PDB file of C-alpha atoms in Angstrom:
ATOM      1  CA  UNK A  30      -9.712  -5.207 -12.782  1.00 97.00           C
ATOM      2  CA  UNK A  31      -9.263  -2.497  -9.814  1.00 98.00           C
ATOM      3  CA  UNK A  32      -6.355  -2.197  -8.052  1.00 98.00           C
ATOM      4  CA  UNK A  33      -6.341  -0.078  -4.688  1.00 99.00           C
ATOM      5  CA  UNK A  34      -3.198   1.572  -3.911  1.00 98.00           C
ATOM      6  CA  UNK A  35      -2.180   2.438  -0.492  1.00 98.00           C
ATOM      7  CA  UNK A  36       0.758   4.351   0.977  1.00 97.00           C
ATOM      8  CA  UNK A  37       1.700   4.130   4.403  1.00 95.00           C
ATOM      9  CA  UNK A  38       3.125   7.670   4.395  1.00 94.00           C
ATOM     10  CA  UNK A  39       0.936  10.556   5.329  1.00 94.00           C
ATOM     11  CA  UNK A  40       3.188  13.347   4.051  1.00 90.00           C
ATOM     12  CA  UNK A  41       2.301  15.778   1.364  1.00 88.00           C
ATOM     13  CA  UNK A  42       5.538  15.079  -0.769  1.00 83.00           C
ATOM     14  CA  UNK A  43       5.597  11.623  -0.238  1.00 88.00           C
ATOM     15  CA  UNK A  44       7.863  10.031  -2.787  1.00 90.00           C
ATOM     16  CA  UNK A  45       5.723   6.273  -1.927  1.00 92.00           C
ATOM     17  CA  UNK A  46       2.784   8.368  -2.598  1.00 94.00           C
ATOM     18  CA  UNK A  47       4.054   9.772  -5.794  1.00 91.00           C
ATOM     19  CA  UNK A  48       5.119   6.367  -6.949  1.00 92.00           C
ATOM     20  CA  UNK A  49       1.582   4.831  -6.519  1.00 95.00           C
ATOM     21  CA  UNK A  50       0.515   7.391  -8.547  1.00 93.00           C
ATOM     22  CA  UNK A  51       2.958   6.658 -11.467  1.00 90.00           C
ATOM     23  CA  UNK A  52       1.888   3.277 -11.728  1.00 92.00           C
ATOM     24  CA  UNK A  53      -1.961   4.698 -11.438  1.00 94.00           C
ATOM     25  CA  UNK A  54      -0.750   6.509 -14.723  1.00 91.00           C
ATOM     26  CA  UNK A  55       1.181   3.492 -16.374  1.00 89.00           C
ATOM     27  CA  UNK A  56      -1.983   1.228 -16.487  1.00 93.00           C
ATOM     28  CA  UNK A  57      -2.781   0.034 -19.568  1.00 93.00           C
ATOM     29  CA  UNK A  58      -6.853   0.044 -20.624  1.00 95.00           C
ATOM     30  CA  UNK A  59      -8.854  -2.137 -18.570  1.00 97.00           C
ATOM     31  CA  UNK A  60      -6.893  -1.398 -15.456  1.00 97.00           C
ATOM     32  CA  UNK A  61      -8.200   1.111 -12.588  1.00 97.00           C
ATOM     33  CA  UNK A  62      -6.021   2.227  -9.649  1.00 98.00           C
ATOM     34  CA  UNK A  63      -7.258   4.522  -7.216  1.00 97.00           C
ATOM     35  CA  UNK A  64      -5.122   5.632  -4.502  1.00 97.00           C
ATOM     36  CA  UNK A  65      -6.675   5.466  -1.082  1.00 97.00           C
ATOM     37  CA  UNK A  66      -6.382   8.978   0.536  1.00 94.00           C
ATOM     38  CA  UNK A  67      -8.176   7.979   4.103  1.00 96.00           C
ATOM     39  CA  UNK A  68      -5.191   6.557   6.116  1.00 96.00           C
ATOM     40  CA  UNK A  69      -4.735   9.131   8.523  1.00 96.00           C
ATOM     41  CA  UNK A  70      -8.536   9.343   9.416  1.00 95.00           C
ATOM     42  CA  UNK A  71      -8.447   5.953  10.636  1.00 95.00           C
ATOM     43  CA  UNK A  72      -8.891   5.518  14.587  1.00 94.00           C
ATOM     44  CA  UNK A  73      -6.426   4.124  16.496  1.00 95.00           C
ATOM     45  CA  UNK A  74      -6.628   0.287  16.527  1.00 94.00           C
ATOM     46  CA  UNK A  75      -8.842  -0.924  19.499  1.00 91.00           C
ATOM     47  CA  UNK A  76     -10.518  -4.554  19.563  1.00 87.00           C
ATOM     48  CA  UNK A  77     -12.985  -3.441  21.697  1.00 86.00           C
ATOM     49  CA  UNK A  78     -14.332  -1.120  19.284  1.00 82.00           C
ATOM     50  CA  UNK A  79     -14.460  -4.254  16.576  1.00 75.00           C
ATOM     51  CA  UNK A  80     -18.253  -4.928  16.687  1.00 70.00           C
ATOM     52  CA  UNK A  81     -19.098  -0.568  16.171  1.00 73.00           C
ATOM     53  CA  UNK A  82     -16.658  -0.307  13.773  1.00 75.00           C
ATOM     54  CA  UNK A  83     -16.722   3.746  12.300  1.00 80.00           C
ATOM     55  CA  UNK A  84     -17.087   4.669   9.066  1.00 89.00           C
ATOM     56  CA  UNK A  85     -13.382   5.577   8.212  1.00 93.00           C
ATOM     57  CA  UNK A  86     -12.518   1.970   9.063  1.00 94.00           C
ATOM     58  CA  UNK A  87     -15.660   0.372   7.219  1.00 92.00           C
ATOM     59  CA  UNK A  88     -15.023   2.547   4.118  1.00 95.00           C
ATOM     60  CA  UNK A  89     -11.323   0.655   3.808  1.00 96.00           C
ATOM     61  CA  UNK A  90     -12.955  -2.800   4.371  1.00 95.00           C
ATOM     62  CA  UNK A  91     -15.346  -2.277   1.662  1.00 95.00           C
ATOM     63  CA  UNK A  92     -12.575  -0.665  -0.695  1.00 97.00           C
ATOM     64  CA  UNK A  93     -10.157  -3.720  -0.353  1.00 98.00           C
ATOM     65  CA  UNK A  94     -13.226  -6.074  -0.704  1.00 97.00           C
ATOM     66  CA  UNK A  95     -14.039  -4.517  -4.178  1.00 97.00           C
ATOM     67  CA  UNK A  96     -10.755  -4.277  -5.709  1.00 98.00           C
ATOM     68  CA  UNK A  97      -9.274  -7.201  -7.136  1.00 98.00           C
ATOM     69  CA  UNK A  98      -5.838  -6.703  -5.820  1.00 98.00           C
ATOM     70  CA  UNK A  99      -3.138  -4.329  -3.733  1.00 98.00           C
ATOM     71  CA  UNK A 100      -0.195  -2.269  -3.768  1.00 98.00           C
ATOM     72  CA  UNK A 101       1.391  -0.961  -0.743  1.00 98.00           C
ATOM     73  CA  UNK A 102       4.344   1.135  -0.871  1.00 96.00           C
ATOM     74  CA  UNK A 103       5.786   2.182   2.823  1.00 93.00           C
ATOM     75  CA  UNK A 104       8.552   4.340   3.657  1.00 91.00           C
ATOM     76  CA  UNK A 105      10.605   2.664   7.013  1.00 88.00           C
ATOM     77  CA  UNK A 106      10.788   4.370  10.158  1.00 91.00           C
ATOM     78  CA  UNK A 107      13.006   3.219  12.525  1.00 92.00           C
ATOM     79  CA  UNK A 108      13.571  -0.607  10.783  1.00 93.00           C
ATOM     80  CA  UNK A 109       9.577  -1.187  10.811  1.00 92.00           C
ATOM     81  CA  UNK A 110       6.760   0.211   9.074  1.00 94.00           C
ATOM     82  CA  UNK A 111       4.853   3.652   9.618  1.00 95.00           C
ATOM     83  CA  UNK A 112       2.071   3.531  12.050  1.00 96.00           C
ATOM     84  CA  UNK A 113       0.027   4.823   9.669  1.00 97.00           C
ATOM     85  CA  UNK A 114       0.175   1.555   7.425  1.00 97.00           C
ATOM     86  CA  UNK A 115       0.397  -0.877  10.214  1.00 97.00           C
ATOM     87  CA  UNK A 116      -3.075   0.607  12.192  1.00 97.00           C
ATOM     88  CA  UNK A 117      -4.702   0.488   8.730  1.00 97.00           C
ATOM     89  CA  UNK A 118      -3.505  -3.153   8.401  1.00 97.00           C
ATOM     90  CA  UNK A 119      -4.542  -3.454  12.127  1.00 96.00           C
ATOM     91  CA  UNK A 120      -7.877  -2.747  11.503  1.00 95.00           C
ATOM     92  CA  UNK A 121      -8.271  -5.407   8.634  1.00 95.00           C
ATOM     93  CA  UNK A 122      -7.132  -8.138  11.050  1.00 92.00           C
ATOM     94  CA  UNK A 123      -9.845 -11.035  12.346  1.00 84.00           C
ATOM     95  CA  UNK A 124     -11.867 -10.749   9.255  1.00 86.00           C
ATOM     96  CA  UNK A 125     -11.749 -11.778   5.546  1.00 90.00           C
ATOM     97  CA  UNK A 126     -10.600  -8.682   3.846  1.00 93.00           C
ATOM     98  CA  UNK A 127      -7.070  -9.963   3.164  1.00 96.00           C
ATOM     99  CA  UNK A 128      -7.613 -13.735   2.600  1.00 96.00           C
ATOM    100  CA  UNK A 129      -6.339 -14.851  -0.760  1.00 98.00           C
ATOM    101  CA  UNK A 130      -6.194 -10.974  -2.196  1.00 98.00           C
ATOM    102  CA  UNK A 131      -3.363 -10.259  -4.366  1.00 99.00           C
ATOM    103  CA  UNK A 132      -0.854  -7.749  -3.014  1.00 99.00           C
ATOM    104  CA  UNK A 133       2.172  -6.187  -4.353  1.00 97.00           C
ATOM    105  CA  UNK A 134       4.875  -4.066  -1.996  1.00 97.00           C
ATOM    106  CA  UNK A 135       6.430  -1.051  -4.154  1.00 94.00           C
ATOM    107  CA  UNK A 136       8.957   0.868  -2.423  1.00 90.00           C
ATOM    108  CA  UNK A 137      11.056   4.005  -2.850  1.00 86.00           C
ATOM    109  CA  UNK A 138      14.307   3.362  -1.426  1.00 82.00           C
ATOM    110  CA  UNK A 139      16.534   0.800  -1.474  1.00 79.00           C
ATOM    111  CA  UNK A 140      17.137   0.856   2.302  1.00 80.00           C
ATOM    112  CA  UNK A 141      13.855  -0.104   3.456  1.00 80.00           C
ATOM    113  CA  UNK A 142      13.749  -3.517   3.452  1.00 87.00           C
ATOM    114  CA  UNK A 143      13.241  -4.063   7.228  1.00 91.00           C
ATOM    115  CA  UNK A 144       9.865  -2.073   6.483  1.00 92.00           C
ATOM    116  CA  UNK A 145       9.092  -4.466   3.532  1.00 92.00           C
ATOM    117  CA  UNK A 146       9.768  -7.204   5.250  1.00 94.00           C
ATOM    118  CA  UNK A 147       7.447  -6.272   8.142  1.00 95.00           C
ATOM    119  CA  UNK A 148       4.830  -5.770   5.587  1.00 96.00           C
ATOM    120  CA  UNK A 149       5.601  -9.494   3.942  1.00 96.00           C
ATOM    121  CA  UNK A 150       5.082 -10.721   7.570  1.00 97.00           C
ATOM    122  CA  UNK A 151       2.432  -9.197   8.278  1.00 97.00           C
ATOM    123  CA  UNK A 152       0.170  -9.698   5.158  1.00 98.00           C
ATOM    124  CA  UNK A 153       1.024 -13.441   5.704  1.00 97.00           C
ATOM    125  CA  UNK A 154       0.060 -13.611   8.518  1.00 96.00           C
ATOM    126  CA  UNK A 155      -3.284 -12.047   7.224  1.00 97.00           C
ATOM    127  CA  UNK A 156      -3.459 -14.662   4.290  1.00 97.00           C
ATOM    128  CA  UNK A 157      -2.490 -12.443   1.626  1.00 98.00           C
ATOM    129  CA  UNK A 158      -1.275 -13.773  -1.430  1.00 98.00           C
ATOM    130  CA  UNK A 159       2.148 -11.867  -2.391  1.00 98.00           C
ATOM    131  CA  UNK A 160       2.941 -11.556  -5.520  1.00 97.00           C
ATOM    132  CA  UNK A 161       6.648 -11.256  -5.651  1.00 95.00           C
ATOM    133  CA  UNK A 162       7.343 -10.806  -9.599  1.00 94.00           C
ATOM    134  CA  UNK A 163       5.168  -7.697  -8.731  1.00 92.00           C
ATOM    135  CA  UNK A 164       7.212  -6.489  -6.250  1.00 92.00           C
ATOM    136  CA  UNK A 165       9.705  -3.380  -6.990  1.00 87.00           C
ATOM    137  CA  UNK A 166      12.079  -1.291  -5.858  1.00 84.00           C
ATOM    138  CA  UNK A 167      12.489   2.110  -7.464  1.00 83.00           C
ATOM    139  CA  UNK A 168      15.371   4.082  -5.552  1.00 78.00           C
ATOM    140  CA  UNK A 169      13.781   7.721  -5.377  1.00 73.00           C
ATOM    141  CA  UNK A 170      15.337   8.857  -2.248  1.00 67.00           C
ATOM    142  CA  UNK A 171      16.642  12.152  -2.738  1.00 65.00           C
ATOM    143  CA  UNK A 172      15.341  12.713  -6.395  1.00 63.00           C
ATOM    144  CA  UNK A 173      13.430  15.747  -7.214  1.00 71.00           C
ATOM    145  CA  UNK A 174      10.789  13.820  -9.408  1.00 71.00           C
ATOM    146  CA  UNK A 175       7.138  13.915 -10.476  1.00 70.00           C
ATOM    147  CA  UNK A 176       4.928  11.283 -11.528  1.00 71.00           C
ATOM    148  CA  UNK A 177       5.868  11.558 -15.412  1.00 71.00           C
ATOM    149  CA  UNK A 178       9.735  11.031 -14.384  1.00 69.00           C
ATOM    150  CA  UNK A 179       9.033   7.990 -12.149  1.00 69.00           C
ATOM    151  CA  UNK A 180       7.080   6.501 -14.885  1.00 71.00           C
ATOM    152  CA  UNK A 181      10.274   6.823 -17.203  1.00 70.00           C
ATOM    153  CA  UNK A 182      12.126   5.014 -14.798  1.00 64.00           C
ATOM    154  CA  UNK A 183      13.524   1.767 -15.866  1.00 65.00           C
ATOM    155  CA  UNK A 184      12.017  -0.171 -13.369  1.00 66.00           C
ATOM    156  CA  UNK A 185       8.714   0.818 -13.934  1.00 63.00           C
ATOM    157  CA  UNK A 186       8.902  -0.883 -17.452  1.00 56.00           C
ATOM    158  CA  UNK A 187       6.723  -3.828 -18.434  1.00 62.00           C
ATOM    159  CA  UNK A 188       8.075  -7.212 -17.013  1.00 57.00           C
TER     160      UNK A 188
END
């Protein structure tokens, strides 16, 4: 099984990206988790450019289509998702990229409820299949942790 992990944060020291790397570290044999690192390279969404899709957008579409499931972790900015993740999702609207694609939402902050709700709304509109039992919050705000520390967190235990 192939899983694509997308962090909505462009920060180098992002807790959401760190959380996704910890998940990749915990993946059992037979499950390959790949962290997508091209979100910041996507141009701003413009429907006029849809027919002439640039390479970063085409690459993201290809990766999503070739994966079995997605993990998305995004911080919350001003009670919403980051512009980076919203822009990436907007480029995927209007095609079959997300139709019935299993998606789990991860969260590094228990206070990011608005971002999670916005992600759910957008993904459901895109016909993604949110896997509720795989959606987790691992409260990492203010913590000085690395991948190994996160992998040991009780929320990361197999379910």
